[in-house]
């Protein structure tokens, strides 16, 4: 066990907690390397891994949207356009680290290695969480906004108490930063110097509500100084920048330097979910302008420009993505049957007599209706 | 602050088909029009018109000062509504889904419910908190809670839930005019059910239950999302020759003892039907108080047909959780009916 | 992670006077000593030892890693406890007073209660939330709420409240060892009542009620802060020749149907006694389920002697709100006793 | 009605939202004027008014503590040592402004003009709030921490909607800043540009918990930038500085410039309440060091040094304070009788039948017990 004295408040140099005024980027929209980026360019291997996972992730995402149209998913919140954040953050995690995703972050969860069918159990309506969080070090995808931030802090703090080298990364949206839980999580993490990375994907909207109605701050990353937490503002459509920022924050957390707040500026290309009609609150023009800042195009241009990737490799990767999507489609195209008895099995560690009785009542009912 | 416009005159009482969502929308529009102190705010209620479109078009009609989106924070919404009401406005706020009202629980419980009492009536909080609640729409977790018992146990709140479009209109109008804070629970699976009716401000009374279907042998006491099921069950029972009365409570708090006890004394048998979990659910209060008030009239124990004592199920299992017609009919069968020979039929 | 030290050997079973606060303190100390995964944290629980001194000395004995003060934020306390439990620890957290647990309501309801179920049993949350609750200590508003019904209605939580020092010790030890989340309600007006007892880990069973006083004519069902009053009322009734059984529920959820129903079937009369408001209060569930389970055994309706349906009163009026001996005796009188001539005495 | 467009987020010059690194003061601990204070020195009249109200406020406070010893108050949280904040903030309010105080701020409420006996109704145990909030534009003293901040924002926002020139000032402790509600209130106010002043009295402790366990920020005022809200860090034991800062913030709010966050550094000389034992968590030495920074001594030295106050005036004022205290003592020394029927009267605007019945039950009981 390590000694866990709370960090003494320091009145020296608050500036060190402030983010830059413009988002840090390593690659510009054309895929060119940005000079003096203030971030460490990832290795070519990492860049290629990011590219690969983004292609696969995007294909997964569009497949999931397609599955809603076929009625195979109740609903799906797409992360299209946010692939740099979804993938970059996850690739920067080490195996022993934990991910605390939201409903939006299926792509990130898949990138972390969770079977996509298990991921989609929630949205298929089969069960609330389809995967084993311990198997992947991925918490269940979280719907009540910002609540997962506190879980991440607690898990990370426990790791420190236990002397484990584990960092927790929590994903949040711009809207979620308005919730009280975000504030409490940032504060606990800063006071405890917990190994946590707060990764805010500012995609400009909380459903229909634009950032201007969510915050009047110079940037969301400017919240960090109010907790004594170093903060970074980055281009969330630059996979290299996301990876570099998160890797740096993970390394700092692992080194005992405490938490970091990262705001990644990005954009949600699709509607909030397939059930949402985004034309009610934003212009097509706005979407177009963000399409021009596409994270995949940017990375691909950089990699092809440097000769690290060619048409053949891209075609092979696209084919692989198609194969995966086809497999997913096929596996999702079966009617699953849930056992109603499951409803009563996990409420408590041991079933209570009353729940046992309710389970029997239901079983009797079902048997009777089969008889008829 | 009441300003009537000539658009009021347009409201000719001609019956037409209307959904509950449409009726609620009309209620908000009419309240906004008639009383300039009424405000509508919450998450996505402005430009988008709400995720269920209940506030559709209101921002365009009444402007951003009166109908607006807030930052994403439910305690913030309720807490600022309290401050606005202290300053003479009548906020009607939306919590996007049942479980997303929980962050506001302290503001609701420790302030909204208590400020009038705390100040000996000097500070009134005429606030309506609209909460789409309950299941039956295939929603994922946290989108289907029946959270009424949390509010009905809290003294100082009124808790109301409409079962029909006409009631939705009338009850919301009255809730907005009510000087007490009202938790207005909208059964989301009834949002799109239509009724041909005229929307009238005076049709329902905020704290009175209504007999939706008269009957003489059993009283089904229900509300909100389960009401429709109770009515269908009553129809099915009628085909089997059983006369079932169905009461729509509408006001969960205060409880209309008069209407309900009269029915139960008459029928001698009662079943409470609701979606929420049974344990310490709202039906417990109904059963407890009626067992006390009608003790000598009861032919059988008051039964509860409710959701199970489990977290709300995933969409593919929710049908098993929700009170069904069959489950209600089964319960009716268990109400100690005597056959002509005088022996009890049910296995009780 | 269990590490026994030779201090365990000191716990010789010699009866000695102990307060409930002292018993709870001992339970925490013993749990911290025996299981290194146990943590105690909250507001003022470290250096100060808690505003009720329940954690007195623990930080000094077990160090700041294991017993510590958090920033002042209840959702933060419960939310981080959830994360810690996911990582193998057993947090025992304190909410300083009943009403100050409300900011944590979303974390409790949407996560603490549901995570095991959500993950099909893969993620357990062995967390204890200690909440000093209830009135009777002259506390100002927000310091006296009986908030049990909010928790008992939430599936996935266990809700426990001790009535005596010995139970306080045993139940808290078991709550800490329990793989389920436990809301541990401490009746603050009993903190300083003494009992001469030996504190034993095994004495009480987490989900079983206990007959505190046998009797044959009426069952008083109570718990927590009101239990003492119920026992005194039973004594007073005995002097008038009435034999009253008193049950201490201890576990509010799950409910021990077996013990309670057996008693009520035997006595044929029952009264639930609690401090909380009546409407949709915990007593509603007790009355509803017993009315159903014991219908044919009941000589009279099950009555509820509870707080009124009002916000908790200011100190100078709280005596009127709290169930009193007289009020319980009155209720007993109303239980349809027949005099020898066979006519009903009570005005019922 | 004014138009209420949310403030557009600005990425220009976040520095303008930052507080100074050291607390602003107008008078040092010896009562000497600080050069280049960055605040406007109040007029002599104001300084004298502050002095007068501090003397009366402190006497009120010690009288209230004394009343707990005589059993006349259930409990009392003293604000001794914090008089500069309690009085300075209130004197800076205009009649049309609103005050949202906490349990700690009885002194401020009295300074606002509320009858001290009405103020103490809460702590005497007679009723939850003894005064008419509308009579004084003072909200009920708030116990659930930070919840009052949202009420202040709502009231101020309503004032703007109604076109009223009203500013709401909310008092908060350092501990309360950790609550989610503080965050939400700061954010709503900043987005709405509401005329609110957030006045945080950082007295170093939340009951027993020191600031170092509450926050790791350079200062609590550094939270402002994260909302796009101007912030000030001031010496909370300097009555002139508190007045000047609050007056400036009130003027800005009234001019439509939106909210301000003020952190006033101060110290609670007494225990948290009379029921608390502060020796458990802090040294006598710490208390002594703060006694040397006493706000009254400081102001008095300044005023006497400048010849604005003499021994005779001080003696007269002390006598006035004694007279007021004696009157309070006398008025509090009567046994009050509360009507139990009041319990049922204000729960709803109109009493429900069930409550009417419960009221009757109680009345019957009381009548019976009188009979006996
Ligand atoms: C506590 C809570 N309140 C409301 C909601 C309903 N809701 C779901 S997503 C959403 C918008 C979230 O926006 P943001 O945090 O920016 O994430 P994004 O969807 O853009 O990824 C809302 C309001 C919720 N899930 N939880
Ligand atoms: C929501 C809530 N949680 C806990 C408490 C209990 N409590 C009362 S005062 C206090 C400390 C507050 O400290 P601070 O905000 O610094 O104000 P101060 O007492 O120093 O003026 C606590 C924890 C409360 N009143 N409200
Ligand atoms: Mg967003
Ligand atoms: Mg403080």
Short mmCIF file of C-alpha atoms in Angstrom, two decimals, chain A residues 13 46 56 88 100 110 137 145 174 210 243 266 282 292 297:
data_model
loop_
_atom_site.label_atom_id
_atom_site.label_comp_id
_atom_site.label_asym_id
_atom_site.label_seq_id
_atom_site.Cartn_x
_atom_site.Cartn_y
_atom_site.Cartn_z
CA UNK A 13 1.53 28.89 -11.13
CA UNK A 46 0.68 3.12 -33.82
CA UNK A 56 -13.02 -1.37 -38.71
CA UNK A 88 -7.34 7.04 -30.35
CA UNK A 100 -15.55 3.71 -18.62
CA UNK A 110 -15.26 -2.86 -29.71
CA UNK A 137 -11.53 -4.00 -18.16
CA UNK A 145 -24.79 11.00 -17.87
CA UNK A 174 -19.86 17.96 -23.77
CA UNK A 210 -25.55 23.25 -28.94
CA UNK A 243 -3.54 9.08 -29.09
CA UNK A 266 -15.08 16.78 -32.69
CA UNK A 282 -28.67 21.90 -37.35
CA UNK A 292 -14.19 17.99 -44.68
CA UNK A 297 -9.26 10.87 -44.53
#
